[in-house]
């Protein structure tokens, strides 16, 4: 019975992976596009970074076994033509033939084994290792077939082989080149299979990419792409207005009107996989916040629709939970939150805290420096609304390092703002683990039933069974109210009118299909 | 200028640097843990503990400091946590851009401030003097983050005359150099003016004038040479300040220099990089002070220095 279900599953998976057509004959790549981003990369080795600037480059120069399907947001074939689950702990990938790395080295089973082993090797210190410890080993079946064997069932495995540049993802590296040249050389002179290759890295300044003419899906249309670091947001905006940049990332909402006045520039944004910064309530310290009625009352005081319309000026969406509805396992039955100040006051009274009596001043930690779109304003709004219930809030803005340390401290704060998303994490269980599982260093929620649901889902291979467990976990998270009502912020870019490009998912800047008018 | 005096000064300089290194070493460590920032937000506790051990952050602070000092004396400043390469490589790669910017700003300062100060002093209380001094006060009170952004909006976005940011050509250098020098131009112009006014009142200038010497000779040879001493001091020390003070200008103009590296390193708790930059800038500062002292004694042997 079990094996029959597995067979069925394998067939379904194969059906999803329809091989793509032959590469389209295209004209010689030409022209140049400058992309202005907030920061410069610290390394160009996609397996050794946990930061967006590195990922921006990696997403255009490296590839993974599977790709993200931009319509269904599931998986589509990448460097692997297909994959199937042989048994609960063995995943077999059939590799694409004829793919070459930028230096001419052939992509094959050796490259897969090398790339996975490198991430798993503790000596390598890859930040992606932690999310892959369940992988036991890679077995080469033949030059174009590999078996990836896990220690326990690992339904998240395909996710780890999808979209380069996201913590935990395993990009494919050329074994001979890395072995011969060494890690340090590779970090500055990376070689992948992607549509672009790195030709020049002026550290602290820019990274120049050139079209890979032999790319297996056909050469890209643009010849040269420059990723330019412009840390100051107002300078970034000036760069797009003067045409010194063709695309800029992380556009501050208050500059959008200025940008729109220039007919040569347009705003391009996406809500897919936008960052969902949420405010979490510390339920683990006892006191009034351990009472679910108090938490529900606090949630009822917040009008997230108003936050999105006024503070974000419409550049976001209200959500029941800080999860993307297009991610695997999202519970579509969750209703959007409706604020109700009267009910909030009543609930607080029932809990023995009429007008907030007996509730100590709540300490609220949130990050500064525009880490989350209008994050500081959202925090102020929350404090103001709680005031209407008689609950006092002490705002404690923290610079990145201080904030990160505070979020891992389960004992000192009552409220905290943090976001999990925007990086291609397309499995709600994966996201909820970091948000709410008691084993997550950032979770301020400790609920055995919730932990159990996620733990079971982590070992269930059947997608439908996993979805059911995720749905229950989401309903429980609404009911227990460890988070305030949520929203998701759009990723906002500005683009010159003569450039054809649109953001697909969150912060990802994928330039393979970009062209000039 | 005795040798023992010079030796004594050198010892002082060395002591200053050691004290600074201690302060920086303990200060950066008081601000938080670099390991959390280096690892992804979703790193496991095991990962964090492992990296902490690898960097030796679990050892007592004294031991860590001793290790740092011993290697630093051997010219080894450690490995950057963020970039995973020797700190010295990271820092020296960024140094030329900053030196270029600071030098351009200094030249611009001298080219504008000295003539402005001299002319103001000569035409004291004239309209020209008042205009110059008003401009100077403006220059001194405009914060560089405001001035930089305004210059970009006006010169680059509105008039399309110069690039808004970037590094490489002379055109790229103009706006950052103007932004960086505005404050110093103001300072040095005022100093020149007051110095000149002081000197112009003295007897030997009256004598020189009475002798019928041409004005340029009086001003440049007699007055400026004597008013010049405090200016040399300030210029010397301010060059150190310029080198260390490029932080904001470099961030605004996306200039790939040391200042931006320092800010990033502080936010990222990249201890080795922060320590090395602070030490480097301190060393430059201390050396400049020393050079100024030596120059002083050389220009005016009457001056006794302790």
PDB file of N, CA and C in Angstrom, chain A residues 273-347:
ATOM      1  N   UNK A 273       5.880  36.368  -2.490  1.00  0.00           N
ATOM      2  CA  UNK A 273       6.989  36.154  -1.574  1.00  0.00           C
ATOM      3  C   UNK A 273       7.540  37.469  -1.029  1.00  0.00           C
ATOM      4  N   UNK A 274       6.660  38.448  -0.816  1.00  0.00           N
ATOM      5  CA  UNK A 274       7.097  39.675  -0.156  1.00  0.00           C
ATOM      6  C   UNK A 274       7.414  39.374   1.300  1.00  0.00           C
ATOM      7  N   UNK A 275       8.148  40.273   1.916  1.00  0.00           N
ATOM      8  CA  UNK A 275       8.527  40.061   3.314  1.00  0.00           C
ATOM      9  C   UNK A 275       7.314  40.208   4.226  1.00  0.00           C
ATOM     10  N   UNK A 276       7.029  39.214   5.069  1.00  0.00           N
ATOM     11  CA  UNK A 276       5.928  39.374   6.025  1.00  0.00           C
ATOM     12  C   UNK A 276       6.438  39.639   7.437  1.00  0.00           C
ATOM     13  N   UNK A 277       6.818  40.877   7.753  1.00  0.00           N
ATOM     14  CA  UNK A 277       7.293  41.125   9.111  1.00  0.00           C
ATOM     15  C   UNK A 277       6.126  41.033  10.083  1.00  0.00           C
ATOM     16  N   UNK A 278       6.284  40.245  11.119  1.00  0.00           N
ATOM     17  CA  UNK A 278       5.167  40.111  12.065  1.00  0.00           C
ATOM     18  C   UNK A 278       5.596  40.565  13.450  1.00  0.00           C
ATOM     19  N   UNK A 279       4.605  40.861  14.275  1.00  0.00           N
ATOM     20  CA  UNK A 279       4.892  41.210  15.667  1.00  0.00           C
ATOM     21  C   UNK A 279       4.513  40.006  16.513  1.00  0.00           C
ATOM     22  N   UNK A 280       5.488  39.447  17.219  1.00  0.00           N
ATOM     23  CA  UNK A 280       5.199  38.277  18.046  1.00  0.00           C
ATOM     24  C   UNK A 280       5.090  38.653  19.511  1.00  0.00           C
ATOM     25  N   UNK A 281       4.196  37.937  20.193  1.00  0.00           N
ATOM     26  CA  UNK A 281       3.946  38.186  21.608  1.00  0.00           C
ATOM     27  C   UNK A 281       4.670  37.101  22.396  1.00  0.00           C
ATOM     28  N   UNK A 282       5.396  37.495  23.425  1.00  0.00           N
ATOM     29  CA  UNK A 282       6.125  36.493  24.198  1.00  0.00           C
ATOM     30  C   UNK A 282       5.177  35.768  25.143  1.00  0.00           C
ATOM     31  N   UNK A 283       4.927  34.488  24.828  1.00  0.00           N
ATOM     32  CA  UNK A 283       3.964  33.721  25.623  1.00  0.00           C
ATOM     33  C   UNK A 283       4.679  32.880  26.667  1.00  0.00           C
ATOM     34  N   UNK A 284       6.017  32.947  26.673  1.00  0.00           N
ATOM     35  CA  UNK A 284       6.761  31.977  27.482  1.00  0.00           C
ATOM     36  C   UNK A 284       7.187  32.512  28.841  1.00  0.00           C
ATOM     37  N   UNK A 285       6.858  33.775  29.140  1.00  0.00           N
ATOM     38  CA  UNK A 285       7.375  34.353  30.385  1.00  0.00           C
ATOM     39  C   UNK A 285       6.345  34.390  31.503  1.00  0.00           C
ATOM     40  N   UNK A 286       5.182  33.738  31.285  1.00  0.00           N
ATOM     41  CA  UNK A 286       4.126  33.822  32.292  1.00  0.00           C
ATOM     42  C   UNK A 286       3.500  35.198  32.263  1.00  0.00           C
ATOM     43  N   UNK A 287       2.768  35.571  33.317  1.00  0.00           N
ATOM     44  CA  UNK A 287       2.155  36.898  33.373  1.00  0.00           C
ATOM     45  C   UNK A 287       0.955  37.000  32.450  1.00  0.00           C
ATOM     46  N   UNK A 288       0.434  38.213  32.282  1.00  0.00           N
ATOM     47  CA  UNK A 288      -0.798  38.404  31.500  1.00  0.00           C
ATOM     48  C   UNK A 288      -0.683  37.891  30.067  1.00  0.00           C
ATOM     49  N   UNK A 289       0.513  37.961  29.440  1.00  0.00           N
ATOM     50  CA  UNK A 289       0.640  37.576  28.038  1.00  0.00           C
ATOM     51  C   UNK A 289       0.537  36.059  27.847  1.00  0.00           C
ATOM     52  N   UNK A 290       0.623  35.295  28.940  1.00  0.00           N
ATOM     53  CA  UNK A 290       0.456  33.851  28.837  1.00  0.00           C
ATOM     54  C   UNK A 290      -1.027  33.506  28.688  1.00  0.00           C
ATOM     55  N   UNK A 291      -1.899  34.480  28.976  1.00  0.00           N
ATOM     56  CA  UNK A 291      -3.351  34.292  28.872  1.00  0.00           C
ATOM     57  C   UNK A 291      -3.791  34.566  27.428  1.00  0.00           C
ATOM     58  N   UNK A 292      -4.371  33.536  26.798  1.00  0.00           N
ATOM     59  CA  UNK A 292      -4.721  33.664  25.381  1.00  0.00           C
ATOM     60  C   UNK A 292      -5.731  34.799  25.156  1.00  0.00           C
ATOM     61  N   UNK A 293      -6.603  35.084  26.160  1.00  0.00           N
ATOM     62  CA  UNK A 293      -7.595  36.153  25.987  1.00  0.00           C
ATOM     63  C   UNK A 293      -6.910  37.514  25.866  1.00  0.00           C
ATOM     64  N   UNK A 294      -5.845  37.705  26.636  1.00  0.00           N
ATOM     65  CA  UNK A 294      -5.101  38.973  26.552  1.00  0.00           C
ATOM     66  C   UNK A 294      -4.486  39.116  25.160  1.00  0.00           C
ATOM     67  N   UNK A 295      -3.904  38.014  24.667  1.00  0.00           N
ATOM     68  CA  UNK A 295      -3.265  38.073  23.340  1.00  0.00           C
ATOM     69  C   UNK A 295      -4.293  38.346  22.249  1.00  0.00           C
ATOM     70  N   UNK A 296      -5.463  37.676  22.377  1.00  0.00           N
ATOM     71  CA  UNK A 296      -6.508  37.918  21.380  1.00  0.00           C
ATOM     72  C   UNK A 296      -6.981  39.364  21.427  1.00  0.00           C
ATOM     73  N   UNK A 297      -7.100  39.892  22.645  1.00  0.00           N
ATOM     74  CA  UNK A 297      -7.531  41.283  22.793  1.00  0.00           C
ATOM     75  C   UNK A 297      -6.546  42.230  22.109  1.00  0.00           C
ATOM     76  N   UNK A 298      -5.256  41.979  22.307  1.00  0.00           N
ATOM     77  CA  UNK A 298      -4.231  42.833  21.680  1.00  0.00           C
ATOM     78  C   UNK A 298      -4.358  42.776  20.155  1.00  0.00           C
ATOM     79  N   UNK A 299      -4.599  41.568  19.628  1.00  0.00           N
ATOM     80  CA  UNK A 299      -4.748  41.409  18.186  1.00  0.00           C
ATOM     81  C   UNK A 299      -5.956  42.167  17.662  1.00  0.00           C
ATOM     82  N   UNK A 300      -7.036  42.169  18.425  1.00  0.00           N
ATOM     83  CA  UNK A 300      -8.256  42.835  17.979  1.00  0.00           C
ATOM     84  C   UNK A 300      -8.106  44.353  17.911  1.00  0.00           C
ATOM     85  N   UNK A 301      -7.096  44.872  18.598  1.00  0.00           N
ATOM     86  CA  UNK A 301      -6.889  46.327  18.588  1.00  0.00           C
ATOM     87  C   UNK A 301      -6.169  46.785  17.318  1.00  0.00           C
ATOM     88  N   UNK A 302      -5.652  45.844  16.539  1.00  0.00           N
ATOM     89  CA  UNK A 302      -4.829  46.196  15.374  1.00  0.00           C
ATOM     90  C   UNK A 302      -5.647  46.102  14.087  1.00  0.00           C
ATOM     91  N   UNK A 303      -5.576  47.155  13.272  1.00  0.00           N
ATOM     92  CA  UNK A 303      -6.252  47.155  11.981  1.00  0.00           C
ATOM     93  C   UNK A 303      -5.183  47.095  10.879  1.00  0.00           C
ATOM     94  N   UNK A 304      -4.894  45.873  10.446  1.00  0.00           N
ATOM     95  CA  UNK A 304      -3.809  45.708   9.473  1.00  0.00           C
ATOM     96  C   UNK A 304      -4.166  46.263   8.095  1.00  0.00           C
ATOM     97  N   UNK A 305      -5.440  46.273   7.793  1.00  0.00           N
ATOM     98  CA  UNK A 305      -5.874  46.829   6.519  1.00  0.00           C
ATOM     99  C   UNK A 305      -5.484  48.310   6.449  1.00  0.00           C
ATOM    100  N   UNK A 306      -5.694  48.990   7.586  1.00  0.00           N
ATOM    101  CA  UNK A 306      -5.358  50.416   7.679  1.00  0.00           C
ATOM    102  C   UNK A 306      -3.846  50.611   7.540  1.00  0.00           C
ATOM    103  N   UNK A 307      -3.089  49.715   8.179  1.00  0.00           N
ATOM    104  CA  UNK A 307      -1.623  49.789   8.113  1.00  0.00           C
ATOM    105  C   UNK A 307      -1.163  49.705   6.660  1.00  0.00           C
ATOM    106  N   UNK A 308      -1.732  48.732   5.938  1.00  0.00           N
ATOM    107  CA  UNK A 308      -1.322  48.542   4.544  1.00  0.00           C
ATOM    108  C   UNK A 308      -1.712  49.748   3.697  1.00  0.00           C
ATOM    109  N   UNK A 309      -2.925  50.263   3.911  1.00  0.00           N
ATOM    110  CA  UNK A 309      -3.394  51.379   3.072  1.00  0.00           C
ATOM    111  C   UNK A 309      -2.675  52.680   3.387  1.00  0.00           C
ATOM    112  N   UNK A 310      -2.542  52.975   4.692  1.00  0.00           N
ATOM    113  CA  UNK A 310      -1.989  54.275   5.073  1.00  0.00           C
ATOM    114  C   UNK A 310      -0.475  54.260   5.173  1.00  0.00           C
ATOM    115  N   UNK A 311       0.065  53.370   6.022  1.00  0.00           N
ATOM    116  CA  UNK A 311       1.507  53.399   6.267  1.00  0.00           C
ATOM    117  C   UNK A 311       2.291  52.876   5.065  1.00  0.00           C
ATOM    118  N   UNK A 312       1.802  51.792   4.474  1.00  0.00           N
ATOM    119  CA  UNK A 312       2.529  51.222   3.335  1.00  0.00           C
ATOM    120  C   UNK A 312       2.061  51.820   2.019  1.00  0.00           C
ATOM    121  N   UNK A 313       1.084  52.704   2.072  1.00  0.00           N
ATOM    122  CA  UNK A 313       0.516  53.337   0.872  1.00  0.00           C
ATOM    123  C   UNK A 313       0.134  52.297  -0.184  1.00  0.00           C
ATOM    124  N   UNK A 314      -0.378  51.177   0.283  1.00  0.00           N
ATOM    125  CA  UNK A 314      -0.845  50.161  -0.650  1.00  0.00           C
ATOM    126  C   UNK A 314       0.224  49.218  -1.171  1.00  0.00           C
ATOM    127  N   UNK A 315       1.463  49.379  -0.715  1.00  0.00           N
ATOM    128  CA  UNK A 315       2.529  48.504  -1.220  1.00  0.00           C
ATOM    129  C   UNK A 315       2.667  47.262  -0.352  1.00  0.00           C
ATOM    130  N   UNK A 316       1.550  46.601  -0.124  1.00  0.00           N
ATOM    131  CA  UNK A 316       1.565  45.392   0.675  1.00  0.00           C
ATOM    132  C   UNK A 316       0.173  44.797   0.728  1.00  0.00           C
ATOM    133  N   UNK A 317       0.021  43.702   1.447  1.00  0.00           N
ATOM    134  CA  UNK A 317      -1.267  43.016   1.562  1.00  0.00           C
ATOM    135  C   UNK A 317      -1.476  42.568   3.003  1.00  0.00           C
ATOM    136  N   UNK A 318      -2.725  42.609   3.421  1.00  0.00           N
ATOM    137  CA  UNK A 318      -3.066  42.087   4.733  1.00  0.00           C
ATOM    138  C   UNK A 318      -3.078  40.560   4.679  1.00  0.00           C
ATOM    139  N   UNK A 319      -2.633  39.891   5.740  1.00  0.00           N
ATOM    140  CA  UNK A 319      -2.623  38.424   5.785  1.00  0.00           C
ATOM    141  C   UNK A 319      -3.142  37.949   7.135  1.00  0.00           C
ATOM    142  N   UNK A 320      -3.734  36.726   7.133  1.00  0.00           N
ATOM    143  CA  UNK A 320      -4.170  36.159   8.404  1.00  0.00           C
ATOM    144  C   UNK A 320      -2.944  35.789   9.244  1.00  0.00           C
ATOM    145  N   UNK A 321      -1.980  35.142   8.578  1.00  0.00           N
ATOM    146  CA  UNK A 321      -0.723  34.776   9.229  1.00  0.00           C
ATOM    147  C   UNK A 321       0.410  35.269   8.323  1.00  0.00           C
ATOM    148  N   UNK A 322       1.599  35.478   8.861  1.00  0.00           N
ATOM    149  CA  UNK A 322       2.708  35.954   8.019  1.00  0.00           C
ATOM    150  C   UNK A 322       3.242  34.857   7.093  1.00  0.00           C
ATOM    151  N   UNK A 323       2.400  34.397   6.192  1.00  0.00           N
ATOM    152  CA  UNK A 323       2.757  33.329   5.260  1.00  0.00           C
ATOM    153  C   UNK A 323       2.276  33.736   3.879  1.00  0.00           C
ATOM    154  N   UNK A 324       3.018  33.273   2.831  1.00  0.00           N
ATOM    155  CA  UNK A 324       2.593  33.595   1.475  1.00  0.00           C
ATOM    156  C   UNK A 324       1.547  32.583   1.023  1.00  0.00           C
ATOM    157  N   UNK A 325       0.410  33.055   0.531  1.00  0.00           N
ATOM    158  CA  UNK A 325      -0.654  32.113   0.140  1.00  0.00           C
ATOM    159  C   UNK A 325      -0.252  31.198  -1.009  1.00  0.00           C
ATOM    160  N   UNK A 326       0.812  31.553  -1.740  1.00  0.00           N
ATOM    161  CA  UNK A 326       1.225  30.708  -2.861  1.00  0.00           C
ATOM    162  C   UNK A 326       2.221  29.639  -2.446  1.00  0.00           C
ATOM    163  N   UNK A 327       2.661  29.678  -1.182  1.00  0.00           N
ATOM    164  CA  UNK A 327       3.633  28.691  -0.717  1.00  0.00           C
ATOM    165  C   UNK A 327       2.938  27.366  -0.458  1.00  0.00           C
ATOM    166  N   UNK A 328       3.708  26.278  -0.499  1.00  0.00           N
ATOM    167  CA  UNK A 328       3.149  24.954  -0.277  1.00  0.00           C
ATOM    168  C   UNK A 328       2.538  24.857   1.120  1.00  0.00           C
ATOM    169  N   UNK A 329       1.298  24.369   1.196  1.00  0.00           N
ATOM    170  CA  UNK A 329       0.681  24.090   2.483  1.00  0.00           C
ATOM    171  C   UNK A 329      -0.085  25.247   3.096  1.00  0.00           C
ATOM    172  N   UNK A 330      -0.259  26.334   2.368  1.00  0.00           N
ATOM    173  CA  UNK A 330      -1.025  27.462   2.910  1.00  0.00           C
ATOM    174  C   UNK A 330      -2.481  27.055   3.078  1.00  0.00           C
ATOM    175  N   UNK A 331      -3.072  27.396   4.188  1.00  0.00           N
ATOM    176  CA  UNK A 331      -4.454  27.047   4.488  1.00  0.00           C
ATOM    177  C   UNK A 331      -5.383  28.136   3.940  1.00  0.00           C
ATOM    178  N   UNK A 332      -6.067  27.849   2.806  1.00  0.00           N
ATOM    179  CA  UNK A 332      -6.865  28.908   2.161  1.00  0.00           C
ATOM    180  C   UNK A 332      -8.121  29.255   2.961  1.00  0.00           C
ATOM    181  N   UNK A 333      -8.431  28.444   3.979  1.00  0.00           N
ATOM    182  CA  UNK A 333      -9.659  28.711   4.735  1.00  0.00           C
ATOM    183  C   UNK A 333      -9.467  29.784   5.796  1.00  0.00           C
ATOM    184  N   UNK A 334      -8.237  30.178   6.034  1.00  0.00           N
ATOM    185  CA  UNK A 334      -7.998  31.177   7.081  1.00  0.00           C
ATOM    186  C   UNK A 334      -8.681  32.492   6.708  1.00  0.00           C
ATOM    187  N   UNK A 335      -9.457  33.033   7.640  1.00  0.00           N
ATOM    188  CA  UNK A 335     -10.145  34.296   7.363  1.00  0.00           C
ATOM    189  C   UNK A 335      -9.237  35.455   7.733  1.00  0.00           C
ATOM    190  N   UNK A 336      -9.367  36.554   6.979  1.00  0.00           N
ATOM    191  CA  UNK A 336      -8.599  37.752   7.313  1.00  0.00           C
ATOM    192  C   UNK A 336      -9.130  38.326   8.627  1.00  0.00           C
ATOM    193  N   UNK A 337      -8.235  38.924   9.340  1.00  0.00           N
ATOM    194  CA  UNK A 337      -8.537  39.452  10.655  1.00  0.00           C
ATOM    195  C   UNK A 337      -9.417  40.707  10.571  1.00  0.00           C
ATOM    196  N   UNK A 338     -10.379  40.806  11.524  1.00  0.00           N
ATOM    197  CA  UNK A 338     -11.213  42.021  11.583  1.00  0.00           C
ATOM    198  C   UNK A 338     -11.018  42.685  12.942  1.00  0.00           C
ATOM    199  N   UNK A 339     -10.605  43.938  12.938  1.00  0.00           N
ATOM    200  CA  UNK A 339     -10.372  44.607  14.221  1.00  0.00           C
ATOM    201  C   UNK A 339     -11.693  44.886  14.942  1.00  0.00           C
ATOM    202  N   UNK A 340     -11.667  44.887  16.259  1.00  0.00           N
ATOM    203  CA  UNK A 340     -12.857  45.175  17.046  1.00  0.00           C
ATOM    204  C   UNK A 340     -12.425  45.648  18.425  1.00  0.00           C
ATOM    205  N   UNK A 341     -12.339  46.965  18.572  1.00  0.00           N
ATOM    206  CA  UNK A 341     -11.815  47.540  19.803  1.00  0.00           C
ATOM    207  C   UNK A 341     -12.720  47.238  21.004  1.00  0.00           C
ATOM    208  N   UNK A 342     -14.054  47.246  20.773  1.00  0.00           N
ATOM    209  CA  UNK A 342     -14.977  46.981  21.883  1.00  0.00           C
ATOM    210  C   UNK A 342     -14.803  45.569  22.410  1.00  0.00           C
ATOM    211  N   UNK A 343     -14.722  44.613  21.465  1.00  0.00           N
ATOM    212  CA  UNK A 343     -14.549  43.233  21.904  1.00  0.00           C
ATOM    213  C   UNK A 343     -13.204  43.075  22.607  1.00  0.00           C
ATOM    214  N   UNK A 344     -12.207  43.789  22.110  1.00  0.00           N
ATOM    215  CA  UNK A 344     -10.881  43.721  22.735  1.00  0.00           C
ATOM    216  C   UNK A 344     -10.964  44.163  24.189  1.00  0.00           C
ATOM    217  N   UNK A 345     -11.672  45.275  24.427  1.00  0.00           N
ATOM    218  CA  UNK A 345     -11.788  45.792  25.797  1.00  0.00           C
ATOM    219  C   UNK A 345     -12.538  44.794  26.682  1.00  0.00           C
ATOM    220  N   UNK A 346     -13.587  44.192  26.095  1.00  0.00           N
ATOM    221  CA  UNK A 346     -14.391  43.222  26.855  1.00  0.00           C
ATOM    222  C   UNK A 346     -13.539  42.003  27.243  1.00  0.00           C
ATOM    223  N   UNK A 347     -12.789  41.500  26.244  1.00  0.00           N
ATOM    224  CA  UNK A 347     -11.937  40.331  26.489  1.00  0.00           C
ATOM    225  C   UNK A 347     -10.910  40.618  27.589  1.00  0.00           C
TER     226      UNK A 347
END
